[in-house]
Coordinates of C-alpha atoms in Angstrom, one line a residue:
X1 CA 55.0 18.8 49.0
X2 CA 56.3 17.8 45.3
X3 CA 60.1 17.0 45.2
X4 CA 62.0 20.6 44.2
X5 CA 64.0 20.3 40.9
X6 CA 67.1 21.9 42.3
X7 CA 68.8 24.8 40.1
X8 CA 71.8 26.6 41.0
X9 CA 71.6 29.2 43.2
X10 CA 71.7 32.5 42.2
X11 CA 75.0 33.6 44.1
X12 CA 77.7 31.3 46.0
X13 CA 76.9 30.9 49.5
X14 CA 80.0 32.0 52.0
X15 CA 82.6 29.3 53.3
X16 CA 80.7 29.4 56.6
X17 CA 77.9 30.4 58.1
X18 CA 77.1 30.9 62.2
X19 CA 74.1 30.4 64.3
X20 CA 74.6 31.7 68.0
X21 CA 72.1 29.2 70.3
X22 CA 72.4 28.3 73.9
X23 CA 74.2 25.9 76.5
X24 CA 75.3 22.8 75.1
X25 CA 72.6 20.9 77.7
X26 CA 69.7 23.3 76.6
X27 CA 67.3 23.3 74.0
X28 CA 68.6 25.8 71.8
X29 CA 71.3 24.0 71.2
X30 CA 69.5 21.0 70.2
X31 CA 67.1 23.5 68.1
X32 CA 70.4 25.1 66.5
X33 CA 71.6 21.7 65.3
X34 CA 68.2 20.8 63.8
X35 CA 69.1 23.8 61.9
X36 CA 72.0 22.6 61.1
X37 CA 71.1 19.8 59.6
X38 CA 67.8 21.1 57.5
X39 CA 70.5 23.7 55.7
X40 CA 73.3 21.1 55.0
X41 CA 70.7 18.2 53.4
X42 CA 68.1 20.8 51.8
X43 CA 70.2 23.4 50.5
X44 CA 73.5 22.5 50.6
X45 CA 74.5 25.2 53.4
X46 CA 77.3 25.1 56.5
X47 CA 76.2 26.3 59.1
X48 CA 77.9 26.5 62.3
X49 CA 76.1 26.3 66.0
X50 CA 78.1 28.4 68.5
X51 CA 76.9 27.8 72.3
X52 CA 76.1 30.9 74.1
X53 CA 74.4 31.9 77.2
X54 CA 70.9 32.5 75.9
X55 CA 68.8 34.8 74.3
X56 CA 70.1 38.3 75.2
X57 CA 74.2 37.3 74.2
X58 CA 72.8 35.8 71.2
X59 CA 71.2 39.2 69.9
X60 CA 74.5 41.0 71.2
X61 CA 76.1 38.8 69.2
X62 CA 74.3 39.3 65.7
X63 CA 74.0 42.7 66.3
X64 CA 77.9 42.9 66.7
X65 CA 78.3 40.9 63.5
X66 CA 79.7 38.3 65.3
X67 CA 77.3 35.9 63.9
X68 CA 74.9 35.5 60.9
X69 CA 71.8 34.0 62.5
X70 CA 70.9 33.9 66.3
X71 CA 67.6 31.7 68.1
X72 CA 66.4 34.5 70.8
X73 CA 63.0 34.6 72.9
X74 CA 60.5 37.4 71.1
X75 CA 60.1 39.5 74.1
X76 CA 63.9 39.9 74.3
X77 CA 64.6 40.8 70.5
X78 CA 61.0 43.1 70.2
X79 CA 63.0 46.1 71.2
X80 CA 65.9 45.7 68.1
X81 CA 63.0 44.2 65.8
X82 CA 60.9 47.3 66.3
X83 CA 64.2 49.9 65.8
X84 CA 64.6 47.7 62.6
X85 CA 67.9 46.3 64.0
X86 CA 67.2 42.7 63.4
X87 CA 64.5 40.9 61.5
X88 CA 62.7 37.5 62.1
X89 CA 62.5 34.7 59.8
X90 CA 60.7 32.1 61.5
X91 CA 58.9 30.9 64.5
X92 CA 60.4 27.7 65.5
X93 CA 58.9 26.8 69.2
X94 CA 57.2 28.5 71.7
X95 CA 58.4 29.0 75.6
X96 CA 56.4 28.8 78.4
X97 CA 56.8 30.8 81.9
X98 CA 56.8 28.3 84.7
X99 CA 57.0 30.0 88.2
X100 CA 58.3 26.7 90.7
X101 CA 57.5 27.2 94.3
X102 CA 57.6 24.8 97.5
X103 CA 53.7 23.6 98.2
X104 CA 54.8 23.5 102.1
X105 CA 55.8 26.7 103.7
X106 CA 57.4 27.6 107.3
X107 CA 55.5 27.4 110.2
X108 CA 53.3 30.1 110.8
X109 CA 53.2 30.9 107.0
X110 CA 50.8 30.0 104.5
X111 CA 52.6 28.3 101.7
X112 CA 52.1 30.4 98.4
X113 CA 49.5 29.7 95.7
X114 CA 49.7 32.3 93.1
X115 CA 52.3 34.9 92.1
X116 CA 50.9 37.7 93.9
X117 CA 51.5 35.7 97.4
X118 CA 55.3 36.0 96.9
X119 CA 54.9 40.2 97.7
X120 CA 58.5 41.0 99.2
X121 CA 59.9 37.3 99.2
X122 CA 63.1 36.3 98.0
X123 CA 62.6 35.0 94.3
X124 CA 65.0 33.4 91.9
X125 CA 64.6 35.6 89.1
X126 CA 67.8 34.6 87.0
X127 CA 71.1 35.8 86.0
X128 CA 71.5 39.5 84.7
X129 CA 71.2 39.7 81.1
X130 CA 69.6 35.9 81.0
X131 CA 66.7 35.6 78.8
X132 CA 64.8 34.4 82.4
X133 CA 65.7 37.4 83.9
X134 CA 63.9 39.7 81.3
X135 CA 61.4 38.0 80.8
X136 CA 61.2 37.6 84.8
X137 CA 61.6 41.7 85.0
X138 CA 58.5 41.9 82.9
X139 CA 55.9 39.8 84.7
X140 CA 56.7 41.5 88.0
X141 CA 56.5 44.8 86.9
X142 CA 53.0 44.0 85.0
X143 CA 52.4 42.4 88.6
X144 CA 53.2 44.9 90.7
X145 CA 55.5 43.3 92.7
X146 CA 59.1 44.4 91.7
X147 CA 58.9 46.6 95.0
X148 CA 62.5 47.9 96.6
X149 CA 62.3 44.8 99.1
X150 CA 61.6 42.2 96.8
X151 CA 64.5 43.6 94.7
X152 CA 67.0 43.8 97.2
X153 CA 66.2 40.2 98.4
X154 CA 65.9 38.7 95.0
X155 CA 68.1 35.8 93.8
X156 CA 70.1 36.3 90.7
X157 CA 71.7 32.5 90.5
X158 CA 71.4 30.3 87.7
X159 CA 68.4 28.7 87.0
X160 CA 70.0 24.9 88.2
X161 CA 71.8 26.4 90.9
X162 CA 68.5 28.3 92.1
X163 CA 66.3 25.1 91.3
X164 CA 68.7 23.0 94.1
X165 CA 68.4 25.9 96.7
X166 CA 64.8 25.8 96.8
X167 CA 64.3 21.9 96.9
X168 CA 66.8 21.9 99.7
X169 CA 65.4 25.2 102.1
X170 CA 65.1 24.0 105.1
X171 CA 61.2 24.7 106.0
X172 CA 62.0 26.9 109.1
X173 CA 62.3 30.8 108.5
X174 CA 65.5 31.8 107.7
X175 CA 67.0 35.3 108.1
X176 CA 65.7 37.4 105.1
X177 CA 69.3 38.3 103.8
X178 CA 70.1 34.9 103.3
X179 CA 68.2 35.0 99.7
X180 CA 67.0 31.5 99.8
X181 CA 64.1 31.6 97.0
X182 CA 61.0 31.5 97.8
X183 CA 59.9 30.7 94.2
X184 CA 62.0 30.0 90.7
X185 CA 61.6 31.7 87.7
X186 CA 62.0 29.2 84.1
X187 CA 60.8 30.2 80.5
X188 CA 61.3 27.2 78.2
X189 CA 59.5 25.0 76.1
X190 CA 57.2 22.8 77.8
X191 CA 58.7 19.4 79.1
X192 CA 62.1 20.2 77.7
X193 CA 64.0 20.5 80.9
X194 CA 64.7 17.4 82.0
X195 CA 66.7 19.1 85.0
X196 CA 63.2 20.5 86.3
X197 CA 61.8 17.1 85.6
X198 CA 64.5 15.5 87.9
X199 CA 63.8 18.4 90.2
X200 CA 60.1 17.4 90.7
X201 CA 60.4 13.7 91.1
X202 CA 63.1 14.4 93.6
X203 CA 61.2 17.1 95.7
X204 CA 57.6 16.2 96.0
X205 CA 56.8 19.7 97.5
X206 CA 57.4 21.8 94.6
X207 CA 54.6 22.8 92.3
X208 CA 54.1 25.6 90.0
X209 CA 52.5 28.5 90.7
X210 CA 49.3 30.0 87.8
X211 CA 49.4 33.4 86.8
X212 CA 46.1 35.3 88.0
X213 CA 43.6 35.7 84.4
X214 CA 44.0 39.6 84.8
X215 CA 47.6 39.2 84.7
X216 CA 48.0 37.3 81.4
X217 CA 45.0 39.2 79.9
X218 CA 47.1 42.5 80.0
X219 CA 50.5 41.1 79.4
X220 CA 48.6 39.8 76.1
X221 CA 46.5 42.8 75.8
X222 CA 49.7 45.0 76.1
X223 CA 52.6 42.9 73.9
X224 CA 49.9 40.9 71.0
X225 CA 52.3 38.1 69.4
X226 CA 54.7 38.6 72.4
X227 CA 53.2 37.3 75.0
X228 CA 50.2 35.0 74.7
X229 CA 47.9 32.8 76.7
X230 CA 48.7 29.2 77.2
X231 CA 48.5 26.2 79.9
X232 CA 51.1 23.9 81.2
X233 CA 48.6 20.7 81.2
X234 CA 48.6 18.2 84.1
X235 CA 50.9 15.5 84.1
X236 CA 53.8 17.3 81.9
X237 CA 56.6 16.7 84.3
X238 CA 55.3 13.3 85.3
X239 CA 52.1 11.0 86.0
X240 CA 51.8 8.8 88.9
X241 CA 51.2 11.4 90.6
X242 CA 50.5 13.7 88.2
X243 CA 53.1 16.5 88.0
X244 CA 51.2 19.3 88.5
X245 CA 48.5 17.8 89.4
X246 CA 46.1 20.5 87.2
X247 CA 46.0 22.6 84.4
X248 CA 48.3 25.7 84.6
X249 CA 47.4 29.0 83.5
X250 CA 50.6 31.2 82.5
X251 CA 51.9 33.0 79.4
X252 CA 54.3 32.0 76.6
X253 CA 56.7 34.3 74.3
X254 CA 57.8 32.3 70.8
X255 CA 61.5 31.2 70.3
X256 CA 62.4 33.1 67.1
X257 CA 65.3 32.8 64.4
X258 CA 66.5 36.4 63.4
X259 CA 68.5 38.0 60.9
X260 CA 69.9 41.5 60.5
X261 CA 67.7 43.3 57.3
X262 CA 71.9 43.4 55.7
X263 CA 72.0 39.5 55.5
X264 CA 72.8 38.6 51.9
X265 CA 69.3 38.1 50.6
X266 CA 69.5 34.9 48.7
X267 CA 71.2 33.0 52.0
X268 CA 68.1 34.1 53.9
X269 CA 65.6 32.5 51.4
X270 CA 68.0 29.4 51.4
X271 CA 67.5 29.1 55.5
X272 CA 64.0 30.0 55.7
X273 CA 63.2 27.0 52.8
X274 CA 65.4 24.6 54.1
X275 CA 63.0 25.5 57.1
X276 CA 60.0 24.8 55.6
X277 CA 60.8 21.9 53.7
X278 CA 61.8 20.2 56.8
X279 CA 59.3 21.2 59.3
X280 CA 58.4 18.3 59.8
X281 CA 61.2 17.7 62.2
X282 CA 60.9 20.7 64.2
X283 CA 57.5 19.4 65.7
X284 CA 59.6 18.3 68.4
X285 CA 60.1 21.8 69.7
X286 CA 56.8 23.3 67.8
X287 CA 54.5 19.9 68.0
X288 CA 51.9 21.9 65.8
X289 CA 53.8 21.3 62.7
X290 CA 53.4 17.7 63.2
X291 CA 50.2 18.2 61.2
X292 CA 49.8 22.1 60.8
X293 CA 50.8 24.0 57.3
X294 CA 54.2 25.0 57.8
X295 CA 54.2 27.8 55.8
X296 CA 51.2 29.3 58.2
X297 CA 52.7 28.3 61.7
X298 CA 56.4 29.0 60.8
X299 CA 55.5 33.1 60.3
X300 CA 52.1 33.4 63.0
X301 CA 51.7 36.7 64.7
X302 CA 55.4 38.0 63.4
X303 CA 54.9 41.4 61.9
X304 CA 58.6 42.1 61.0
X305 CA 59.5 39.5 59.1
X306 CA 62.6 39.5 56.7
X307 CA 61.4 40.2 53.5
X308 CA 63.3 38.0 51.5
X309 CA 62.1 35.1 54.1
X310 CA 58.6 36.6 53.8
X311 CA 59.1 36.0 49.6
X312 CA 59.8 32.5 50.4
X313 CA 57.0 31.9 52.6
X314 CA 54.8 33.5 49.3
X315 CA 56.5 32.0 46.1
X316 CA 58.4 28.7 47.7
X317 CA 61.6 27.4 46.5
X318 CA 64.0 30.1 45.6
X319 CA 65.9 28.1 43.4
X320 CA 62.9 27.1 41.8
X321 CA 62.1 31.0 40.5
X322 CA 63.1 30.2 36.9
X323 CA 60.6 27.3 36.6
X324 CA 58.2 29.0 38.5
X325 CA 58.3 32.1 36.4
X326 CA 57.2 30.2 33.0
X327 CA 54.9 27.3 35.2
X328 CA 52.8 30.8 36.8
X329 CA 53.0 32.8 33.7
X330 CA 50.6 32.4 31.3
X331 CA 51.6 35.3 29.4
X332 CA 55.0 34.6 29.2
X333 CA 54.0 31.1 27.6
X334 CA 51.6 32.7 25.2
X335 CA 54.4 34.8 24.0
X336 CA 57.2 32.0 23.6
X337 CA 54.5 30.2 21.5
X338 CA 53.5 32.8 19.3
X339 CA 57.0 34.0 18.8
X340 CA 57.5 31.0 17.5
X341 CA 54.7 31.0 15.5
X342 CA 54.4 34.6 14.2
X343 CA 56.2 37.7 15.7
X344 CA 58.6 38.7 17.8
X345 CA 57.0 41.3 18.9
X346 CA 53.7 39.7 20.5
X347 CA 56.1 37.5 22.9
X348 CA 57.6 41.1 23.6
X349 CA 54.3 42.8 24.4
X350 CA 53.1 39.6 26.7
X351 CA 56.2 39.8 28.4
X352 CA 56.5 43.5 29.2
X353 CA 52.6 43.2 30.8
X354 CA 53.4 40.3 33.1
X355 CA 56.9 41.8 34.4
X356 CA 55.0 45.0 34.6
X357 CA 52.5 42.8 37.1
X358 CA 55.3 41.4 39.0
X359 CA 56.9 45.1 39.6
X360 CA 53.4 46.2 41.3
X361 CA 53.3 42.5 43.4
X362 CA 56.8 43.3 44.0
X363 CA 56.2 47.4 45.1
X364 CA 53.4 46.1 46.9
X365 CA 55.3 43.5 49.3
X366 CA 58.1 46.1 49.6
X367 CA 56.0 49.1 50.6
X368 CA 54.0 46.5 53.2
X369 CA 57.6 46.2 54.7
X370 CA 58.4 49.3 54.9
X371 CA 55.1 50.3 57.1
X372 CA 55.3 47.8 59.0
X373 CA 58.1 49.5 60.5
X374 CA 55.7 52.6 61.7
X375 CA 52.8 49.4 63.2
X376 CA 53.9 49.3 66.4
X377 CA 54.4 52.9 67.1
X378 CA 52.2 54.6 64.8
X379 CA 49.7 52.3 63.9
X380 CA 47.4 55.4 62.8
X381 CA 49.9 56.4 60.0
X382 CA 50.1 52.7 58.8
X383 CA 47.0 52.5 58.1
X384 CA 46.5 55.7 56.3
X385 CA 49.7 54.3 53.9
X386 CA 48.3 51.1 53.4
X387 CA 45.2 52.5 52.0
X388 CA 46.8 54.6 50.3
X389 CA 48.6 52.0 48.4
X390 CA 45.5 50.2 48.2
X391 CA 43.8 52.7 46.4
X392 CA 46.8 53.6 44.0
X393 CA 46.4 49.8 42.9
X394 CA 43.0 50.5 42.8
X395 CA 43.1 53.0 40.3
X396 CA 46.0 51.1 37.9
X397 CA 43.4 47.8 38.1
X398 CA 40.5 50.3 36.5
X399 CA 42.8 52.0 34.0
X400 CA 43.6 48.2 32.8
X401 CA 47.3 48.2 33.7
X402 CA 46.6 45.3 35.7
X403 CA 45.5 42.1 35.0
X404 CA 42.6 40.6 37.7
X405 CA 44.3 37.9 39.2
X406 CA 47.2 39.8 40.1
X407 CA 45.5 42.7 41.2
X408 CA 43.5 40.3 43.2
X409 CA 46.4 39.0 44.7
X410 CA 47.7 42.1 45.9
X411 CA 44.2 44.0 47.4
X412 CA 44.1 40.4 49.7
X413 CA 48.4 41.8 51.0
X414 CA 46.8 45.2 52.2
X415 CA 43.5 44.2 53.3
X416 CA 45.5 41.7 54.9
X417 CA 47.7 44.1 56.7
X418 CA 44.9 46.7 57.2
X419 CA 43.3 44.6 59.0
X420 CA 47.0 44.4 61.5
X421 CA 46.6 48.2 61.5
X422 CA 43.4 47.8 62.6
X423 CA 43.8 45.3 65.6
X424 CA 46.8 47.3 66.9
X425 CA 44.6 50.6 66.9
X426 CA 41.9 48.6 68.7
X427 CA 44.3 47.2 71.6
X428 CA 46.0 50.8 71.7
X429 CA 42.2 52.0 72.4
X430 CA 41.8 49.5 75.1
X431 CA 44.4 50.1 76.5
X432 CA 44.4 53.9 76.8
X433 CA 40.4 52.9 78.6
X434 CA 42.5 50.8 81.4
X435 CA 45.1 53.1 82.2
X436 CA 42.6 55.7 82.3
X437 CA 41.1 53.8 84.8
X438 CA 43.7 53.7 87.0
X439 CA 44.4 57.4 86.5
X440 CA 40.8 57.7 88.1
X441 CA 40.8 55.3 90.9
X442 CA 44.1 57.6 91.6
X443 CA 42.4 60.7 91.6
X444 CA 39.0 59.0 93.4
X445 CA 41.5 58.7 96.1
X446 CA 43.3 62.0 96.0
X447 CA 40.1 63.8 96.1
X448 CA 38.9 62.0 99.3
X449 CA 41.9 63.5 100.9
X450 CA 42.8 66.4 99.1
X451 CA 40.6 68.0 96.6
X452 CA 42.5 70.9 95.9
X453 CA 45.4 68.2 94.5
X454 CA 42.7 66.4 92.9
X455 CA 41.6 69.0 90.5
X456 CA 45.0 69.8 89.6
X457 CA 45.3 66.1 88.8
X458 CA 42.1 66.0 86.7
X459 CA 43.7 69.2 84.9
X460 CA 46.6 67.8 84.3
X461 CA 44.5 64.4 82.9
X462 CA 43.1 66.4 80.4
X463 CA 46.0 67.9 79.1
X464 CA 47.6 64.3 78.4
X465 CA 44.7 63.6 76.4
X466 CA 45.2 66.9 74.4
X467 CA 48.7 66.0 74.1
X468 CA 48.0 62.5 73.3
X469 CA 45.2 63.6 70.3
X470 CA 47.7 66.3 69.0
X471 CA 50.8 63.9 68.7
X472 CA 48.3 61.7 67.0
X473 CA 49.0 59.0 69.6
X474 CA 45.0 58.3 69.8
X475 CA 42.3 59.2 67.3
X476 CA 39.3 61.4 67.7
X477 CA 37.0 59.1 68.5
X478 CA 39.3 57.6 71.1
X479 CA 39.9 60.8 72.4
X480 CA 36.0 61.5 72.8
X481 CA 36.0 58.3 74.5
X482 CA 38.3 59.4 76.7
X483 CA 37.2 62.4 78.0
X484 CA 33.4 61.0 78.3
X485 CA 35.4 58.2 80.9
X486 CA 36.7 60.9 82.9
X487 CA 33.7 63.8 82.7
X488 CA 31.0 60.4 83.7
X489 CA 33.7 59.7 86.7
X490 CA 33.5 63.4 88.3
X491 CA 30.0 63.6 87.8
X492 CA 29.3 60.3 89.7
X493 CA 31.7 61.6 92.6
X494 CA 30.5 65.2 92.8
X495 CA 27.8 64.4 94.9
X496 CA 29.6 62.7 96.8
X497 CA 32.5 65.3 97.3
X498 CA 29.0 68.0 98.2
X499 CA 28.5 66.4 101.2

């Protein structure tokens, strides 16, 4: 990366700036002050790191305007990104969901060896409103196992606080009400706790639990970019014995920094450069950008990204616009020279066509914002839009309005994002096949026991789908799909429903 020649910046930056983390022992904290210190050296910015109690006060918090910038887990802040409350800026680590049980159990019990064997135990599922708790809330439900009795005996204790009741329950049943954990819930970045660390070397019987392959395949099926497939590798919480002994199969949700779409434009491209220019030192919490391409890894799988951060992660520098504006303009350049050597005019002319190209790159990236808004719950009408635009740029390249490398460079931003469009639809569409599939196994079962019911169900089925076409919610071939599913189902159990 050359060395920036520093220009003023376009506007003053504000006495103070504030960055809402975590706990003073936790890794957002220490993530915050890296922050912290990529702002002061690179562009001059104070920022100030204000503890907090995770990942759910720190979006109250910026979207109070309490604070300017907050660090927040992605499945937490999907909900405010997708209402277009908040905006991200950069991916900075990525948190993994451990699940820490006891590999010894009481007698006459088997100890547990997946999630599903903790049905209607006691499990430490965090603190309300804790970034563990939600995240905790999710996988259960997806699991099927946030029944009324695992509810009513979970335990809502802080993560250290739960970590030392289960290394010390006795191994002798106790009394249900008593809430000792069965299990622990943790989402964090891998290795960083060295509490858990100290937990494991201490307690030889605790292990962590996998997550079944059908479990993280719909999670990440479900929530694309939120939740993804990952391991927790043997040895990371010690060797000698290896702690865990094996590979770990469980999920991971990014650690994010967000913005609200109101920040002042020019501090965002300041933070999200000083960022970049110093990812280097982030490979601690995100080891890929040890050797990665920052400017890739920093923004993967976000789709509502702050556009003046996204400018940034396009253009580089902002203070270096000026320089880059006559370096990428060869236009401009002509028209300096030959307004020095001829006319006025011609430098005019050149000048008008280039900022003419920069107002369609400029329209392009703006209108790519703006649907991206409508992705998640109308990915349908996103995509209609976006070819749209690409076939009004279309037809400005073949009137000559626009010259072919910039013409180029915008077709490759919509085919880009078509293709987003395009991947959503596709996991909509699989997804609509599963549930139907459960819909049918439901009625499968209804009609064993009560046909009568079970047409009304299948009725009822087929309205949904109407309902679903009509609001536009699935496409017709999806909806053909669909309805071939269901009309394939009753006519392999009609036969069977004749007897």
């Amino acid at each position: 990366m050359r060395s920036p020649l520093h220009l003023p910046a376009c506007r003053p930056a504000p006495q103070s700036l504030s960055l809402a983390t975590g706990s003073a022992t936790g890794y957002y904290y220490r993530l915050g002050k890296q922050i912290k210190t990529s702002t002061e050296e690179t562009v001059k910015l104070d920022l100030t790191v204000q503890e907090s109690n995770g990942s759910i006060d720190n979006l109250q918090r910026l979207l109070a305007g309490k604070v300017d910038f907050a660090l927040v887990q992605l499945d937490v802040a999907q909900e405010s990104l997708e209402a277009g409350q908040v905006e991200a800026i950069a991916v900075l680590a990525r948190e993994h969901v451990h699940v820490i049980s006891r590999g010894q159990a009481p007698e006459g019990n088997a100890p547990p060896r997946e999630l599903d064997d903790l049905r209607d135990r006691a499990i430490a599922i965090g603190t309300p409103g804790s970034g563990i708790r939600f995240t905790a809330d999710q996988i259960l439900a997806a699991a099927r196992l946030n029944t009324p009795q695992l509810l009513a005996q979970a335990n809502e204790s802080g993560f250290s606080e739960a970590l030392d009741l289960l290394s010390a329950q006795p191994l002798e049943s106790g009394p249900p009400e008593s809430k000792q954990p069965s299990a622990v819930f943790y989402v964090g970045r891998l290795g960083a706790s060295e509490r858990l660390r100290q937990a494991f070397v201490a307690e030889p019987t605790l292990t962590l639990l996998p997550l079944s392959p059908s479990l993280i395949n719909y999670l990440s099926t479900q929530k694309p970019g939120i939740y993804q497939p990952a391991l927790i590798p043997s040895g990371t919480y010690g060797v000698s014995p290896n702690i865990p002994d094996r590979d770990i199969t469980t999920l991971t949700t990014p650690t994010v920094l967000i913005a609200r779409p109101d920040a002042d434009p020019q501090i965002v491209r300041l933070v999200t450069w000083s960022v970049i220019a110093t990812a280097r030192q982030y490979a601690l919490f995100y080891p890929e950008l040890q050797d990665g391409e920052p400017e890739q890894l920093l923004r993967q799988k976000l789709f509502y990204i702050h556009p003046s951060a996204f400018q940034v992660y396009e253009q580089g520098d902002p203070r270096l616009a000026w320089v880059r504006y006559w370096e990428n303009n060869s236009d401009l350049q002509a028209g300096i020279f030959l307004l020095l050597g001829t006319s006025v005019l011609g430098m005019l002319l050149q000048h008008w066509r280039r900022r003419r190209s920069q107002h369609l790159v400029n329209r392009t990236l703006q209108r790519i914002s703006e649907i991206s808004k409508t992705l998640t719950n109308d990915p349908q009408e996103a995509l209609r839009e976006i070819e749209e635009l690409s076939q009004d740029n279309r037809l400005q390249f073949i009137a000559g309005s626009v010259p072919d490398e910039i013409y180029a460079q915008v077709q490759q931003k919509t085919e880009t994002f078509g293709d987003q469009c395009r991947s959503v639809l596709d996991t909509q569409r699989r997804t609509l096949v599963l549930d139907t599939l459960l819909l049918l196994d439901d009625w499968q079962e209804t009609l064993q026991t009560d046909p009568e019911a079970a047409l009304q169900k299948l009725s009822q089925i087929k309205q949904q789908y109407r309902e679903m076409l009509l609001s536009r919610q699935v496409d017709i071939q999806a909806y053909m799909e669909l309805m071939e599913l269901t009309l394939m189902s009753v006519m392999t159990l009609a036969p069977k429903q004749g007897q």
